[in-house]
Amino acid sequence: MSDEESTEYYTLLCDDPSHEVVLVDCGPREMDVIRAVRKVTGQSLWHSRVLARQAPVTLLGGLSAYRAQSAVASLQSAGARAEWRQQPEPGDRTAPSS
């Protein structure tokens, strides 16, 4: 590709951008949250405990908006603070450049 050529990327309106689920805080009901993390991620109980204690941590990525919202609802009902975010596109800048 020469210097004059550039690559353009488009997001179609029908495309559902991928989302991630972030466990922000475990909250006071740690064991309930660990079980919810296990249910959402499919990991072992031990690994779920490690993830819950590392909060804030991204638990899942590449999900549709519906699946991300469902996972967050499960975590929140267990007493955790969780949120879902749209994942940045591969080329998006995460911090302003100087």
mmCIF file of C-alpha atoms in Angstrom:
data_model
loop_
_atom_site.group_PDB
_atom_site.id
_atom_site.type_symbol
_atom_site.label_atom_id
_atom_site.label_comp_id
_atom_site.label_asym_id
_atom_site.label_seq_id
_atom_site.Cartn_x
_atom_site.Cartn_y
_atom_site.Cartn_z
ATOM 1 C CA MET A 1 0.000 0.000 0.000
ATOM 2 C CA SER A 2 1.464 3.385 -0.946
ATOM 3 C CA ASP A 3 1.504 6.488 1.234
ATOM 4 C CA GLU A 4 -1.309 8.017 -0.804
ATOM 5 C CA GLU A 5 -3.678 5.096 -0.246
ATOM 6 C CA SER A 6 -5.586 4.741 2.978
ATOM 7 C CA THR A 7 -7.848 2.146 4.461
ATOM 8 C CA GLU A 8 -11.343 3.150 5.465
ATOM 9 C CA TYR A 9 -13.496 1.220 7.901
ATOM 10 C CA TYR A 10 -17.253 1.453 8.138
ATOM 11 C CA THR A 11 -19.671 0.254 10.784
ATOM 12 C CA LEU A 12 -22.951 -0.856 9.332
ATOM 13 C CA LEU A 13 -26.112 0.195 11.138
ATOM 14 C CA CYS A 14 -27.157 -3.428 11.396
ATOM 15 C CA ASP A 15 -23.866 -4.410 13.050
ATOM 16 C CA ASP A 16 -24.083 -4.853 16.790
ATOM 17 C CA PRO A 17 -20.799 -3.595 18.216
ATOM 18 C CA SER A 18 -19.243 -5.894 20.751
ATOM 19 C CA HIS A 19 -19.566 -5.135 24.447
ATOM 20 C CA GLU A 20 -17.662 -6.118 27.546
ATOM 21 C CA VAL A 21 -18.792 -6.805 31.105
ATOM 22 C CA VAL A 22 -16.775 -5.147 33.869
ATOM 23 C CA LEU A 23 -17.020 -6.107 37.531
ATOM 24 C CA VAL A 24 -16.416 -2.794 39.287
ATOM 25 C CA ASP A 25 -16.794 -3.874 42.919
ATOM 26 C CA CYS A 26 -17.588 -7.143 44.616
ATOM 27 C CA GLY A 27 -19.760 -5.578 47.315
ATOM 28 C CA PRO A 28 -20.566 -6.985 50.763
ATOM 29 C CA ARG A 29 -22.028 -10.314 49.555
ATOM 30 C CA GLU A 30 -18.789 -11.752 48.211
ATOM 31 C CA MET A 31 -19.849 -15.397 48.030
ATOM 32 C CA ASP A 32 -23.041 -14.545 46.122
ATOM 33 C CA VAL A 33 -21.003 -12.485 43.666
ATOM 34 C CA ILE A 34 -18.466 -15.296 43.232
ATOM 35 C CA ARG A 35 -21.304 -17.677 42.354
ATOM 36 C CA ALA A 36 -22.707 -15.130 39.894
ATOM 37 C CA VAL A 37 -19.270 -14.698 38.290
ATOM 38 C CA ARG A 38 -19.061 -18.466 37.953
ATOM 39 C CA LYS A 39 -22.492 -18.608 36.330
ATOM 40 C CA VAL A 40 -21.728 -15.773 33.915
ATOM 41 C CA THR A 41 -18.202 -16.807 32.898
ATOM 42 C CA GLY A 42 -18.395 -20.592 33.176
ATOM 43 C CA GLN A 43 -15.111 -20.619 35.094
ATOM 44 C CA SER A 44 -14.347 -22.775 38.112
ATOM 45 C CA LEU A 45 -15.320 -21.602 41.584
ATOM 46 C CA TRP A 46 -11.659 -20.953 42.423
ATOM 47 C CA HIS A 47 -11.058 -18.885 39.288
ATOM 48 C CA SER A 48 -14.307 -16.990 39.838
ATOM 49 C CA ARG A 49 -13.165 -16.094 43.354
ATOM 50 C CA VAL A 50 -9.833 -14.831 42.005
ATOM 51 C CA LEU A 51 -11.630 -12.687 39.409
ATOM 52 C CA ALA A 52 -14.084 -11.278 41.958
ATOM 53 C CA ARG A 53 -11.275 -10.271 44.292
ATOM 54 C CA GLN A 54 -9.378 -8.511 41.488
ATOM 55 C CA ALA A 55 -12.182 -6.015 40.853
ATOM 56 C CA PRO A 56 -12.281 -3.823 38.855
ATOM 57 C CA VAL A 57 -11.791 -6.466 36.164
ATOM 58 C CA THR A 58 -13.216 -7.211 32.721
ATOM 59 C CA LEU A 59 -15.036 -10.539 32.960
ATOM 60 C CA LEU A 60 -16.300 -10.997 29.407
ATOM 61 C CA GLY A 61 -15.758 -9.403 26.031
ATOM 62 C CA GLY A 62 -17.150 -9.638 22.530
ATOM 63 C CA LEU A 63 -20.781 -9.900 23.624
ATOM 64 C CA SER A 64 -23.930 -8.526 22.094
ATOM 65 C CA ALA A 65 -25.640 -5.726 24.014
ATOM 66 C CA TYR A 66 -28.389 -8.090 25.182
ATOM 67 C CA ARG A 67 -25.965 -10.714 26.544
ATOM 68 C CA ALA A 68 -23.844 -8.044 28.237
ATOM 69 C CA GLN A 69 -26.912 -6.521 29.906
ATOM 70 C CA SER A 70 -28.054 -9.963 31.061
ATOM 71 C CA ALA A 71 -24.665 -10.720 32.604
ATOM 72 C CA VAL A 72 -24.600 -7.355 34.379
ATOM 73 C CA ALA A 73 -28.122 -7.936 35.714
ATOM 74 C CA SER A 74 -27.049 -11.308 37.159
ATOM 75 C CA LEU A 75 -24.028 -9.743 38.846
ATOM 76 C CA GLN A 76 -26.028 -6.823 40.207
ATOM 77 C CA SER A 77 -28.714 -9.090 41.620
ATOM 78 C CA ALA A 78 -25.952 -10.862 43.559
ATOM 79 C CA GLY A 79 -24.887 -7.540 45.101
ATOM 80 C CA ALA A 80 -21.992 -6.551 42.841
ATOM 81 C CA ARG A 81 -21.395 -3.260 41.106
ATOM 82 C CA ALA A 82 -21.012 -4.135 37.429
ATOM 83 C CA GLU A 83 -21.397 -2.357 34.126
ATOM 84 C CA TRP A 84 -21.292 -3.102 30.429
ATOM 85 C CA ARG A 85 -19.346 -1.039 27.959
ATOM 86 C CA GLN A 86 -18.935 -0.948 24.240
ATOM 87 C CA GLN A 87 -15.516 -2.289 23.323
ATOM 88 C CA PRO A 88 -13.321 0.138 21.403
ATOM 89 C CA GLU A 89 -12.867 -0.655 17.737
ATOM 90 C CA PRO A 90 -9.398 -1.830 16.695
ATOM 91 C CA GLY A 91 -7.954 1.533 15.505
ATOM 92 C CA ASP A 92 -9.801 3.761 17.967
ATOM 93 C CA ARG A 93 -7.567 5.767 20.199
ATOM 94 C CA THR A 94 -7.994 5.220 23.908
ATOM 95 C CA ALA A 95 -5.995 8.264 25.024
ATOM 96 C CA PRO A 96 -5.354 11.573 23.311
ATOM 97 C CA SER A 97 -1.967 11.794 21.657
ATOM 98 C CA SER A 98 0.339 14.705 22.313
#
